[in-house]
PDB file of N, CA and C in Angstrom:
ATOM      1  N   MET I 261      71.880 -75.019  -0.750  1.00  0.00           N
ATOM      2  CA  MET I 261      73.025 -75.897  -0.129  1.00  0.00           C
ATOM      3  C   MET I 261      72.224 -76.730   0.841  1.00  0.00           C
ATOM      4  N   ALA I 262      72.692 -78.221   0.038  1.00  0.00           N
ATOM      5  CA  ALA I 262      71.911 -79.243   1.317  1.00  0.00           C
ATOM      6  C   ALA I 262      72.704 -79.742   2.195  1.00  0.00           C
ATOM      7  N   ARG I 263      71.833 -80.207   3.065  1.00  0.00           N
ATOM      8  CA  ARG I 263      72.690 -80.271   4.511  1.00  0.00           C
ATOM      9  C   ARG I 263      73.700 -81.595   4.226  1.00  0.00           C
ATOM     10  N   GLU I 264      73.409 -82.084   3.376  1.00  0.00           N
ATOM     11  CA  GLU I 264      74.038 -83.620   2.846  1.00  0.00           C
ATOM     12  C   GLU I 264      75.593 -82.923   2.178  1.00  0.00           C
ATOM     13  N   GLU I 265      75.981 -81.624   1.906  1.00  0.00           N
ATOM     14  CA  GLU I 265      77.151 -81.137   1.180  1.00  0.00           C
ATOM     15  C   GLU I 265      77.641 -80.439   2.307  1.00  0.00           C
ATOM     16  N   LEU I 266      77.513 -80.410   3.764  1.00  0.00           N
ATOM     17  CA  LEU I 266      78.045 -80.013   4.859  1.00  0.00           C
ATOM     18  C   LEU I 266      79.035 -81.269   5.662  1.00  0.00           C
ATOM     19  N   THR I 267      80.077 -80.783   6.204  1.00  0.00           N
ATOM     20  CA  THR I 267      80.660 -81.739   7.390  1.00  0.00           C
ATOM     21  C   THR I 267      80.134 -81.034   8.615  1.00  0.00           C
ATOM     22  N   ARG I 268      79.339 -82.166   9.220  1.00  0.00           N
ATOM     23  CA  ARG I 268      78.883 -81.900  10.451  1.00  0.00           C
ATOM     24  C   ARG I 268      80.026 -82.101  11.757  1.00  0.00           C
ATOM     25  N   LEU I 269      80.413 -81.300  12.554  1.00  0.00           N
ATOM     26  CA  LEU I 269      81.353 -80.834  13.137  1.00  0.00           C
ATOM     27  C   LEU I 269      80.992 -81.473  14.681  1.00  0.00           C
ATOM     28  N   THR I 270      79.348 -81.368  14.996  1.00  0.00           N
ATOM     29  CA  THR I 270      78.976 -81.618  16.514  1.00  0.00           C
ATOM     30  C   THR I 270      77.729 -82.431  16.241  1.00  0.00           C
ATOM     31  N   GLY I 271      77.348 -82.891  17.294  1.00  0.00           N
ATOM     32  CA  GLY I 271      76.195 -83.378  17.726  1.00  0.00           C
ATOM     33  C   GLY I 271      76.251 -84.871  16.887  1.00  0.00           C
ATOM     34  N   ASN I 272      77.412 -85.563  16.655  1.00  0.00           N
ATOM     35  CA  ASN I 272      77.568 -86.785  16.329  1.00  0.00           C
ATOM     36  C   ASN I 272      77.478 -88.095  17.398  1.00  0.00           C
ATOM     37  N   GLY I 273      76.372 -87.804  18.410  1.00  0.00           N
ATOM     38  CA  GLY I 273      76.139 -88.863  19.224  1.00  0.00           C
ATOM     39  C   GLY I 273      76.996 -88.651  20.669  1.00  0.00           C
ATOM     40  N   ASN I 274      77.777 -87.697  20.716  1.00  0.00           N
ATOM     41  CA  ASN I 274      77.930 -87.251  21.830  1.00  0.00           C
ATOM     42  C   ASN I 274      77.209 -86.255  22.739  1.00  0.00           C
ATOM     43  N   GLY I 275      77.487 -85.862  23.839  1.00  0.00           N
ATOM     44  CA  GLY I 275      76.335 -84.862  24.599  1.00  0.00           C
ATOM     45  C   GLY I 275      74.922 -85.302  25.057  1.00  0.00           C
ATOM     46  N   GLU I 276      74.150 -84.045  24.908  1.00  0.00           N
ATOM     47  CA  GLU I 276      72.874 -84.328  25.660  1.00  0.00           C
ATOM     48  C   GLU I 276      72.068 -84.401  24.081  1.00  0.00           C
ATOM     49  N   CYS I 277      72.400 -83.828  23.129  1.00  0.00           N
ATOM     50  CA  CYS I 277      71.527 -84.017  22.024  1.00  0.00           C
ATOM     51  C   CYS I 277      71.700 -85.477  21.314  1.00  0.00           C
ATOM     52  N   GLY I 278      72.709 -85.835  21.137  1.00  0.00           N
ATOM     53  CA  GLY I 278      73.249 -87.225  20.504  1.00  0.00           C
ATOM     54  C   GLY I 278      73.190 -86.960  19.194  1.00  0.00           C
ATOM     55  N   LYS I 279      72.514 -87.486  18.426  1.00  0.00           N
ATOM     56  CA  LYS I 279      72.213 -87.520  17.026  1.00  0.00           C
ATOM     57  C   LYS I 279      70.857 -86.680  16.611  1.00  0.00           C
ATOM     58  N   ASP I 280      70.363 -86.399  17.487  1.00  0.00           N
ATOM     59  CA  ASP I 280      68.995 -85.320  17.311  1.00  0.00           C
ATOM     60  C   ASP I 280      69.495 -84.253  16.737  1.00  0.00           C
ATOM     61  N   ASP I 281      68.320 -83.319  15.975  1.00  0.00           N
ATOM     62  CA  ASP I 281      68.578 -81.920  15.429  1.00  0.00           C
ATOM     63  C   ASP I 281      68.448 -80.757  16.485  1.00  0.00           C
ATOM     64  N   CYS I 282      69.658 -80.733  16.860  1.00  0.00           N
ATOM     65  CA  CYS I 282      70.036 -79.404  18.056  1.00  0.00           C
ATOM     66  C   CYS I 282      70.826 -78.690  17.898  1.00  0.00           C
ATOM     67  N   PRO I 283      71.178 -77.761  18.515  1.00  0.00           N
ATOM     68  CA  PRO I 283      72.399 -76.740  18.115  1.00  0.00           C
ATOM     69  C   PRO I 283      73.836 -77.636  17.426  1.00  0.00           C
ATOM     70  N   ASN I 284      74.190 -77.092  16.556  1.00  0.00           N
ATOM     71  CA  ASN I 284      75.385 -77.864  15.864  1.00  0.00           C
ATOM     72  C   ASN I 284      75.789 -77.098  15.228  1.00  0.00           C
ATOM     73  N   VAL I 285      77.120 -77.003  14.451  1.00  0.00           N
ATOM     74  CA  VAL I 285      78.117 -76.372  13.830  1.00  0.00           C
ATOM     75  C   VAL I 285      78.642 -77.616  12.503  1.00  0.00           C
ATOM     76  N   TYR I 286      78.420 -76.663  11.306  1.00  0.00           N
ATOM     77  CA  TYR I 286      78.622 -77.710   9.827  1.00  0.00           C
ATOM     78  C   TYR I 286      79.718 -76.705   9.711  1.00  0.00           C
ATOM     79  N   ARG I 287      80.295 -77.329   8.391  1.00  0.00           N
ATOM     80  CA  ARG I 287      82.076 -76.695   7.812  1.00  0.00           C
ATOM     81  C   ARG I 287      81.244 -76.929   6.456  1.00  0.00           C
ATOM     82  N   THR I 288      81.376 -75.934   5.459  1.00  0.00           N
ATOM     83  CA  THR I 288      81.485 -76.003   4.047  1.00  0.00           C
ATOM     84  C   THR I 288      82.344 -76.585   3.570  1.00  0.00           C
ATOM     85  N   ALA I 289      82.252 -76.729   2.101  1.00  0.00           N
ATOM     86  CA  ALA I 289      83.193 -77.132   1.351  1.00  0.00           C
ATOM     87  C   ALA I 289      84.384 -76.052   0.911  1.00  0.00           C
ATOM     88  N   SER I 290      83.737 -74.604   1.185  1.00  0.00           N
ATOM     89  CA  SER I 290      84.501 -73.611   1.099  1.00  0.00           C
ATOM     90  C   SER I 290      85.670 -73.506   2.429  1.00  0.00           C
ATOM     91  N   GLY I 291      85.307 -73.977   3.120  1.00  0.00           N
ATOM     92  CA  GLY I 291      85.980 -73.697   4.550  1.00  0.00           C
ATOM     93  C   GLY I 291      85.140 -72.828   5.651  1.00  0.00           C
ATOM     94  N   SER I 292      84.003 -72.470   5.252  1.00  0.00           N
ATOM     95  CA  SER I 292      83.132 -71.565   6.212  1.00  0.00           C
ATOM     96  C   SER I 292      82.224 -72.150   7.044  1.00  0.00           C
ATOM     97  N   PHE I 293      81.850 -71.773   7.990  1.00  0.00           N
ATOM     98  CA  PHE I 293      81.033 -72.395   9.209  1.00  0.00           C
ATOM     99  C   PHE I 293      79.422 -72.226   8.844  1.00  0.00           C
ATOM    100  N   VAL I 294      78.232 -73.286   8.908  1.00  0.00           N
ATOM    101  CA  VAL I 294      76.849 -72.825   9.178  1.00  0.00           C
ATOM    102  C   VAL I 294      77.018 -73.312  10.688  1.00  0.00           C
ATOM    103  N   VAL I 295      75.879 -72.443  11.264  1.00  0.00           N
ATOM    104  CA  VAL I 295      75.349 -72.786  12.814  1.00  0.00           C
ATOM    105  C   VAL I 295      74.199 -72.907  13.041  1.00  0.00           C
ATOM    106  N   GLN I 296      73.770 -74.199  13.516  1.00  0.00           N
ATOM    107  CA  GLN I 296      72.089 -73.947  13.894  1.00  0.00           C
ATOM    108  C   GLN I 296      72.004 -73.899  15.329  1.00  0.00           C
ATOM    109  N   GLY I 297      71.238 -73.162  15.610  1.00  0.00           N
ATOM    110  CA  GLY I 297      70.590 -73.060  16.944  1.00  0.00           C
ATOM    111  C   GLY I 297      69.235 -72.404  17.041  1.00  0.00           C
ATOM    112  N   ASP I 298      69.013 -71.749  18.472  1.00  0.00           N
ATOM    113  CA  ASP I 298      67.913 -71.352  18.585  1.00  0.00           C
ATOM    114  C   ASP I 298      68.053 -69.671  18.124  1.00  0.00           C
ATOM    115  N   ILE I 299      67.042 -69.122  17.895  1.00  0.00           N
ATOM    116  CA  ILE I 299      66.675 -68.202  17.137  1.00  0.00           C
ATOM    117  C   ILE I 299      66.791 -67.161  18.381  1.00  0.00           C
ATOM    118  N   SER I 300      67.810 -66.070  18.144  1.00  0.00           N
ATOM    119  CA  SER I 300      67.964 -65.196  19.298  1.00  0.00           C
ATOM    120  C   SER I 300      67.322 -63.816  18.796  1.00  0.00           C
ATOM    121  N   GLN I 301      66.763 -63.275  19.870  1.00  0.00           N
ATOM    122  CA  GLN I 301      66.281 -61.654  19.759  1.00  0.00           C
ATOM    123  C   GLN I 301      67.295 -60.711  20.278  1.00  0.00           C
ATOM    124  N   ALA I 302      68.775 -60.910  20.374  1.00  0.00           N
ATOM    125  CA  ALA I 302      69.529 -60.144  21.082  1.00  0.00           C
ATOM    126  C   ALA I 302      69.332 -58.833  20.649  1.00  0.00           C
ATOM    127  N   PHE I 303      69.595 -58.748  19.105  1.00  0.00           N
ATOM    128  CA  PHE I 303      69.128 -57.332  18.288  1.00  0.00           C
ATOM    129  C   PHE I 303      68.614 -57.949  17.118  1.00  0.00           C
ATOM    130  N   MET I 304      68.158 -56.916  16.209  1.00  0.00           N
ATOM    131  CA  MET I 304      67.798 -56.790  14.882  1.00  0.00           C
ATOM    132  C   MET I 304      69.042 -57.000  13.914  1.00  0.00           C
ATOM    133  N   ALA I 305      69.309 -58.322  13.303  1.00  0.00           N
ATOM    134  CA  ALA I 305      70.577 -58.429  12.270  1.00  0.00           C
ATOM    135  C   ALA I 305      70.137 -57.770  11.084  1.00  0.00           C
ATOM    136  N   PRO I 306      70.995 -57.565  10.032  1.00  0.00           N
ATOM    137  CA  PRO I 306      70.701 -56.945   9.069  1.00  0.00           C
ATOM    138  C   PRO I 306      69.889 -57.665   8.155  1.00  0.00           C
ATOM    139  N   ASN I 307      69.194 -57.048   7.077  1.00  0.00           N
ATOM    140  CA  ASN I 307      68.279 -57.927   6.201  1.00  0.00           C
ATOM    141  C   ASN I 307      69.260 -59.053   5.684  1.00  0.00           C
ATOM    142  N   GLY I 308      68.953 -60.342   5.236  1.00  0.00           N
ATOM    143  CA  GLY I 308      69.460 -61.194   4.863  1.00  0.00           C
ATOM    144  C   GLY I 308      70.423 -61.922   5.635  1.00  0.00           C
ATOM    145  N   GLU I 309      70.515 -61.495   7.035  1.00  0.00           N
ATOM    146  CA  GLU I 309      71.443 -62.213   8.184  1.00  0.00           C
ATOM    147  C   GLU I 309      70.344 -62.670   9.477  1.00  0.00           C
ATOM    148  N   GLY I 310      70.737 -63.561  10.083  1.00  0.00           N
ATOM    149  CA  GLY I 310      70.070 -64.346  11.155  1.00  0.00           C
ATOM    150  C   GLY I 310      70.795 -64.451  12.636  1.00  0.00           C
ATOM    151  N   LEU I 311      70.177 -64.403  13.871  1.00  0.00           N
ATOM    152  CA  LEU I 311      71.159 -64.789  14.743  1.00  0.00           C
ATOM    153  C   LEU I 311      70.622 -65.732  15.326  1.00  0.00           C
ATOM    154  N   VAL I 312      71.495 -66.759  15.696  1.00  0.00           N
ATOM    155  CA  VAL I 312      71.388 -68.078  16.529  1.00  0.00           C
ATOM    156  C   VAL I 312      71.997 -68.032  17.777  1.00  0.00           C
ATOM    157  N   GLU I 313      71.474 -68.862  18.563  1.00  0.00           N
ATOM    158  CA  GLU I 313      72.451 -68.874  19.848  1.00  0.00           C
ATOM    159  C   GLU I 313      72.415 -70.617  20.262  1.00  0.00           C
ATOM    160  N   ILE I 314      73.775 -70.829  20.595  1.00  0.00           N
ATOM    161  CA  ILE I 314      74.225 -72.235  20.591  1.00  0.00           C
ATOM    162  C   ILE I 314      74.861 -71.971  21.939  1.00  0.00           C
ATOM    163  N   PRO I 315      74.899 -73.457  22.579  1.00  0.00           N
ATOM    164  CA  PRO I 315      75.607 -73.419  24.066  1.00  0.00           C
ATOM    165  C   PRO I 315      77.252 -73.478  23.510  1.00  0.00           C
ATOM    166  N   GLU I 316      77.951 -73.185  24.457  1.00  0.00           N
ATOM    167  CA  GLU I 316      79.674 -72.993  24.450  1.00  0.00           C
ATOM    168  C   GLU I 316      80.348 -74.603  24.106  1.00  0.00           C
ATOM    169  N   GLU I 317      79.435 -75.200  24.701  1.00  0.00           N
ATOM    170  CA  GLU I 317      79.761 -76.818  24.568  1.00  0.00           C
ATOM    171  C   GLU I 317      79.940 -77.341  23.190  1.00  0.00           C
ATOM    172  N   THR I 318      79.032 -76.953  22.273  1.00  0.00           N
ATOM    173  CA  THR I 318      78.834 -76.998  21.123  1.00  0.00           C
ATOM    174  C   THR I 318      79.762 -76.645  20.194  1.00  0.00           C
ATOM    175  N   LEU I 319      80.243 -74.998  20.650  1.00  0.00           N
ATOM    176  CA  LEU I 319      81.630 -74.441  19.751  1.00  0.00           C
ATOM    177  C   LEU I 319      82.827 -75.570  20.387  1.00  0.00           C
ATOM    178  N   ARG I 320      82.649 -75.961  21.646  1.00  0.00           N
ATOM    179  CA  ARG I 320      83.931 -76.752  21.954  1.00  0.00           C
ATOM    180  C   ARG I 320      84.273 -78.012  21.377  1.00  0.00           C
ATOM    181  N   GLU I 321      83.107 -78.319  21.073  1.00  0.00           N
ATOM    182  CA  GLU I 321      83.127 -79.726  20.222  1.00  0.00           C
ATOM    183  C   GLU I 321      83.467 -79.697  18.970  1.00  0.00           C
ATOM    184  N   ALA I 322      83.090 -78.384  18.497  1.00  0.00           N
ATOM    185  CA  ALA I 322      83.541 -78.252  16.884  1.00  0.00           C
ATOM    186  C   ALA I 322      84.868 -77.876  16.682  1.00  0.00           C
ATOM    187  N   PHE I 323      85.209 -77.383  18.015  1.00  0.00           N
ATOM    188  CA  PHE I 323      86.933 -77.008  17.767  1.00  0.00           C
ATOM    189  C   PHE I 323      87.710 -78.201  18.131  1.00  0.00           C
ATOM    190  N   ARG I 324      87.303 -79.014  19.028  1.00  0.00           N
ATOM    191  CA  ARG I 324      87.773 -80.495  19.012  1.00  0.00           C
ATOM    192  C   ARG I 324      87.891 -80.958  17.915  1.00  0.00           C
ATOM    193  N   ALA I 325      86.789 -81.155  17.029  1.00  0.00           N
ATOM    194  CA  ALA I 325      86.647 -81.886  15.645  1.00  0.00           C
ATOM    195  C   ALA I 325      87.674 -81.433  14.860  1.00  0.00           C
ATOM    196  N   LEU I 326      87.841 -80.091  14.553  1.00  0.00           N
ATOM    197  CA  LEU I 326      89.069 -79.558  13.849  1.00  0.00           C
ATOM    198  C   LEU I 326      90.296 -79.652  14.357  1.00  0.00           C
ATOM    199  N   GLY I 327      90.397 -80.188  15.450  1.00  0.00           N
ATOM    200  CA  GLY I 327      91.828 -79.997  16.057  1.00  0.00           C
ATOM    201  C   GLY I 327      92.452 -78.533  16.784  1.00  0.00           C
ATOM    202  N   TRP I 328      91.522 -77.733  16.887  1.00  0.00           N
ATOM    203  CA  TRP I 328      91.873 -76.610  17.232  1.00  0.00           C
ATOM    204  C   TRP I 328      91.789 -76.515  18.805  1.00  0.00           C
TER     205      TRP I 328
END
């Protein structure tokens, strides 16, 4: 899936990152979410999965974009 196929919910010019490539939340056409953030070493995720860490404000911005 290409980034262009995702709806970007965060980082559209507001906040400390602005439009730069930093923690973001995207929505897929099927309604699931893709999260971009710093790699976390909190624990070992199962094969095929990964852990990322994003700031609370990024999630709040995504919720606002969805009207939640």
